[in-house]
Short mmCIF file of C-alpha atoms in Angstrom, two decimals:
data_model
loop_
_atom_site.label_atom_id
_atom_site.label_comp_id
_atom_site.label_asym_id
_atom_site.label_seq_id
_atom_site.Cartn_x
_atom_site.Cartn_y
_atom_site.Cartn_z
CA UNK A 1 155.33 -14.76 -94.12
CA UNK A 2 158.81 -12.86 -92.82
CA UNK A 3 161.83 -14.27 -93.90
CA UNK A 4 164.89 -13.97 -91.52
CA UNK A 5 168.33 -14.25 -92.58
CA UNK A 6 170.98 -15.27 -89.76
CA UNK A 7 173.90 -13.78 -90.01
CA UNK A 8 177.22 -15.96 -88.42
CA UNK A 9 180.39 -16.16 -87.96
CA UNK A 10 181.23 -18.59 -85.18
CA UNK A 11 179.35 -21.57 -83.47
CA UNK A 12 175.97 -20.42 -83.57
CA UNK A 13 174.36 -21.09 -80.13
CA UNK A 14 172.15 -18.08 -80.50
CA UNK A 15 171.64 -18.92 -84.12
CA UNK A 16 170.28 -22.57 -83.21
CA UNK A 17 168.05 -20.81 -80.56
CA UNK A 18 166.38 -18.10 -83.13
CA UNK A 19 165.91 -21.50 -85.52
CA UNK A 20 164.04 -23.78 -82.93
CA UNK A 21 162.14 -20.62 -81.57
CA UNK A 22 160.52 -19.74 -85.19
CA UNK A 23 160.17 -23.48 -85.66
CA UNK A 24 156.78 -24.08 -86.99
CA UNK A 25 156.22 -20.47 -86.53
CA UNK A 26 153.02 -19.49 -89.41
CA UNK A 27 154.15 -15.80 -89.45
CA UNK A 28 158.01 -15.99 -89.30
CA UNK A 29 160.44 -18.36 -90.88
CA UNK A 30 164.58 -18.48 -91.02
CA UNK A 31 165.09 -18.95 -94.92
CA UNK A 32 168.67 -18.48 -94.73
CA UNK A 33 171.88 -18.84 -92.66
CA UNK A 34 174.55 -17.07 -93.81
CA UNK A 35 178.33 -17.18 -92.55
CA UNK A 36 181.51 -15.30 -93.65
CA UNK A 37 183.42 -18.74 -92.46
CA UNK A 38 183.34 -21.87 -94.03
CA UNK A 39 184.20 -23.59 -90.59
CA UNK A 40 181.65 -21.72 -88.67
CA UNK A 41 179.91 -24.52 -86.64
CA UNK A 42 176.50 -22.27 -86.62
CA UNK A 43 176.42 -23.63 -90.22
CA UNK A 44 176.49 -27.01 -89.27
CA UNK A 45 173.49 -26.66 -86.33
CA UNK A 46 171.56 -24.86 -89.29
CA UNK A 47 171.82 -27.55 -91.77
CA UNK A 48 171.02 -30.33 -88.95
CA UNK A 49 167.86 -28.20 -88.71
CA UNK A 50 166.76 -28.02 -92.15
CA UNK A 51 167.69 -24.31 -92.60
CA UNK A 52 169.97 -23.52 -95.94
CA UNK A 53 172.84 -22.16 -95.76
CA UNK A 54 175.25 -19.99 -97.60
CA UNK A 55 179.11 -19.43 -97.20
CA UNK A 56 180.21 -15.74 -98.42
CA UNK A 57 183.36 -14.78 -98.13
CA UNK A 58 184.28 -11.22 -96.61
CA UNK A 59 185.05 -10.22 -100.50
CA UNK A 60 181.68 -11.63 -102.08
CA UNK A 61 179.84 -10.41 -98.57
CA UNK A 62 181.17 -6.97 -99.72
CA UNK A 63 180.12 -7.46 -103.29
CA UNK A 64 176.32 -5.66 -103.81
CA UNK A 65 175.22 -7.45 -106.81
CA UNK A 66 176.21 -11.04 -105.34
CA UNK A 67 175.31 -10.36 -101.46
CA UNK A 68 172.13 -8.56 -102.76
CA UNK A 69 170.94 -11.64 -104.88
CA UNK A 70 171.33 -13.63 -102.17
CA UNK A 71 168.94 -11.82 -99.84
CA UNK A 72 166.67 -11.66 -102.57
CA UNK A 73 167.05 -15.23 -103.80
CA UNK A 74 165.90 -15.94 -100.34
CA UNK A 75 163.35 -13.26 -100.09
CA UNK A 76 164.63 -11.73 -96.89
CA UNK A 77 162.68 -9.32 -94.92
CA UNK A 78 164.68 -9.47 -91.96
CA UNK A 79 168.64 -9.75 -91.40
CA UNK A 80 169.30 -10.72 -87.92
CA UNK A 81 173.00 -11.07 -86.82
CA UNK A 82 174.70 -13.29 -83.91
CA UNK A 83 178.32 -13.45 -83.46
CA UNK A 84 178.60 -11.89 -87.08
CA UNK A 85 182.00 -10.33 -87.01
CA UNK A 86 181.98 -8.19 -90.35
CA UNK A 87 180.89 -4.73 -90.52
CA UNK A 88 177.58 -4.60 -92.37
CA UNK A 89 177.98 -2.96 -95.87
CA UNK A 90 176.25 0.76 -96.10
CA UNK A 91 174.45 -0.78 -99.18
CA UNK A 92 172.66 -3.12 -97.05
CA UNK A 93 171.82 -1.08 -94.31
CA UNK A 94 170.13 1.60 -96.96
CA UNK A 95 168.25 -1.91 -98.63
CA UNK A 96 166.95 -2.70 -94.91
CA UNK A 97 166.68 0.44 -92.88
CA UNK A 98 165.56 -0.64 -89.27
CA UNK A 99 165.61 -4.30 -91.06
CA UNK A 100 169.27 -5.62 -89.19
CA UNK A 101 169.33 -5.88 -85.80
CA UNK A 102 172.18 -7.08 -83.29
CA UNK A 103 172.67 -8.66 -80.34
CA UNK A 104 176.04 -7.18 -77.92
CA UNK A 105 176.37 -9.10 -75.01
CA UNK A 106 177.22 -5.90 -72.92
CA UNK A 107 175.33 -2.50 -71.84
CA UNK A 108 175.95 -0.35 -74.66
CA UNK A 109 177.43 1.92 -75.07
CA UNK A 110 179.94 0.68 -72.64
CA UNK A 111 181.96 -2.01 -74.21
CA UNK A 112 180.96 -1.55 -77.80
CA UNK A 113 183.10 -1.01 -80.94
CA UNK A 114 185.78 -2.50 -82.98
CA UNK A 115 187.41 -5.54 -81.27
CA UNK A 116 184.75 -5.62 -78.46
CA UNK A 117 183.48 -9.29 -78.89
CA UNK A 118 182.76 -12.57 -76.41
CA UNK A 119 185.70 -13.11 -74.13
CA UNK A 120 187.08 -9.66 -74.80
CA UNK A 121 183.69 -8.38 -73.27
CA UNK A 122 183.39 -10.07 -70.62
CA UNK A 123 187.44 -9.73 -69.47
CA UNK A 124 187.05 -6.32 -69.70
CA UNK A 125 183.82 -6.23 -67.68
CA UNK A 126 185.52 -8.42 -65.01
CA UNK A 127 189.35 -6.10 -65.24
CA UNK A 128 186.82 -3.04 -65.02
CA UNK A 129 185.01 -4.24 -61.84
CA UNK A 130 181.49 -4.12 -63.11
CA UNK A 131 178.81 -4.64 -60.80
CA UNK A 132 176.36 -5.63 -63.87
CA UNK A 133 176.89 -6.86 -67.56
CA UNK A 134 174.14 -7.59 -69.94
CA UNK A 135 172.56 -7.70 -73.55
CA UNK A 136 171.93 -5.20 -75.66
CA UNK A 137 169.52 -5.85 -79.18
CA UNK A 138 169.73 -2.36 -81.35
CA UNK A 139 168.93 -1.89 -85.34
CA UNK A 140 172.93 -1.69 -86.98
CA UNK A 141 173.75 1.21 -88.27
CA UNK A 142 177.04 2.37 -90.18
CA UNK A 143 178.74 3.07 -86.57
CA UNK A 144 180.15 -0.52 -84.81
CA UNK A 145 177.53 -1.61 -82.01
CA UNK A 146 176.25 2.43 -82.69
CA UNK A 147 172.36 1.93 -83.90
CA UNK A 148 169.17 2.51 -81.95
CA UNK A 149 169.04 0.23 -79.11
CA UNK A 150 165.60 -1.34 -78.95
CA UNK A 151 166.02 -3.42 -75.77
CA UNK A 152 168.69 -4.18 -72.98
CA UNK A 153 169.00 -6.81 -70.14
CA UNK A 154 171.09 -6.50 -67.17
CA UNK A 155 172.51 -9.37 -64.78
CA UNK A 156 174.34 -9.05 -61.52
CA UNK A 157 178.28 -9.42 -61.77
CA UNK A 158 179.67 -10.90 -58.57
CA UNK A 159 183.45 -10.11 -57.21
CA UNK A 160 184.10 -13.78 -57.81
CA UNK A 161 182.68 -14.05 -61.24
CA UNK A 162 185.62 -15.10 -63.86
CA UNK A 163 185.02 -14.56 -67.49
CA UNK A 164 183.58 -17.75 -67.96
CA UNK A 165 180.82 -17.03 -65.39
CA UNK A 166 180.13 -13.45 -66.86
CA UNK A 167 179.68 -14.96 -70.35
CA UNK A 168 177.45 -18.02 -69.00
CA UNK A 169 175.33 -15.30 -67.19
CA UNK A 170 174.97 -12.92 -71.15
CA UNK A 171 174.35 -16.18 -72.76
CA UNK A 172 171.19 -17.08 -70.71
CA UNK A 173 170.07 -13.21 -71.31
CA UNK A 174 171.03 -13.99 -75.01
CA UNK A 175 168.87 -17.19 -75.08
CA UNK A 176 165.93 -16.00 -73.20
CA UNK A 177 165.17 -12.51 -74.88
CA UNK A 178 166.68 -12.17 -78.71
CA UNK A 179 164.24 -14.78 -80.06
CA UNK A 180 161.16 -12.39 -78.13
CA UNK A 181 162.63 -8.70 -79.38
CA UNK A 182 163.14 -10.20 -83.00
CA UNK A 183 159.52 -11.61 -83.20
CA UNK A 184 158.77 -7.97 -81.76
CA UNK A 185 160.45 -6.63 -84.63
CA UNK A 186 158.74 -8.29 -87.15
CA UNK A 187 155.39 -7.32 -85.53
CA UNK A 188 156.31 -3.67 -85.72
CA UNK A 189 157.43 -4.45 -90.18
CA UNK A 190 153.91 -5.52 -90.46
#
């Protein structure tokens, strides 16, 4: 069995997705939610599902003795992260080389780095002109929205598109492939 941690920070649409997709799953279960935000609604949609969750400040998150006994509490194989807004400590990257992965909802590397997130994404896509937007899944590294990249989508972007429409457009990308490259990951750890 592969044990997935979430990691969240926000209302966890994606998060609920990876849940029901694994659900019943023999080979791959989500043992653990955890969010840097108390309020985070993702933690909510976890619990409703019967997935435990943890609430680790961005102090304890950058603790290694206390965020290290929680992945191993859990006995995580896997750290997956959507709409997780802290850097990932370089402990934890070492303890799970080509073990985090990351969803960007934009064509990396355009659009990638610190204070490139949701709306600001998809604003800048629209202020920019962009003819296409899309996902991009890649392993985290120590650089922001920097690792490998192990799979991109691509949709069209309109003239007439507003933000909203962009984002609606990245979230169906978001719903319909994460939950297929992360069961591809695991594959490729066994």
């Amino acid at each position: 069995m592969t044990n997935i941690a979430i990691f969240v920070s926000g209302n966890g649409t994606n998060c609920e997705n990876i849940i029901r997709h694994f659900d019943g799953n023999p080979d791959i279960s989500v043992a653990l939610v955890l969010s840097n935000k108390a309020d985070a609604y993702a933690l909510v949609r976890a619990a409703s599902l019967g997935v435990r969750t943890v609430v680790m400040d961005k102090t304890a998150f950058k603790n290694e003795e206390s965020l290290t006994e929680q992945m191993e509490r859990h006995n995580v194989d896997l750290i997956v992260l959507a709409g997780f807004l802290l850097m990932i400590p370089p402990f934890l990257i070492e303890r799970y080389p080509h073990r985090i992965v990351n969803i960007h909802p934009a064509l990396l590397p355009k659009y990638g780095g610190k204070g490139m997130y949701g709306r600001h994404i998809h604003e800048a896509v629209k202020e920019n002109g962009e003819t296409e937007t899309g996902i991009t899944i890649h392993y985290v590294s120590e650089v922001c929205d920097g690792g490998e990249i192990i799979f991109q989508a691509r949709t069209a972007v309109a003239p007439e598109d507003t933000p909203e429409d962009i984002a609606a457009k990245v979230g169906r990308l978001e719903k319909t492939h994460y939950p297929e490259v992360i069961e591809n990951v695991v594959r490729q750890l066994a």
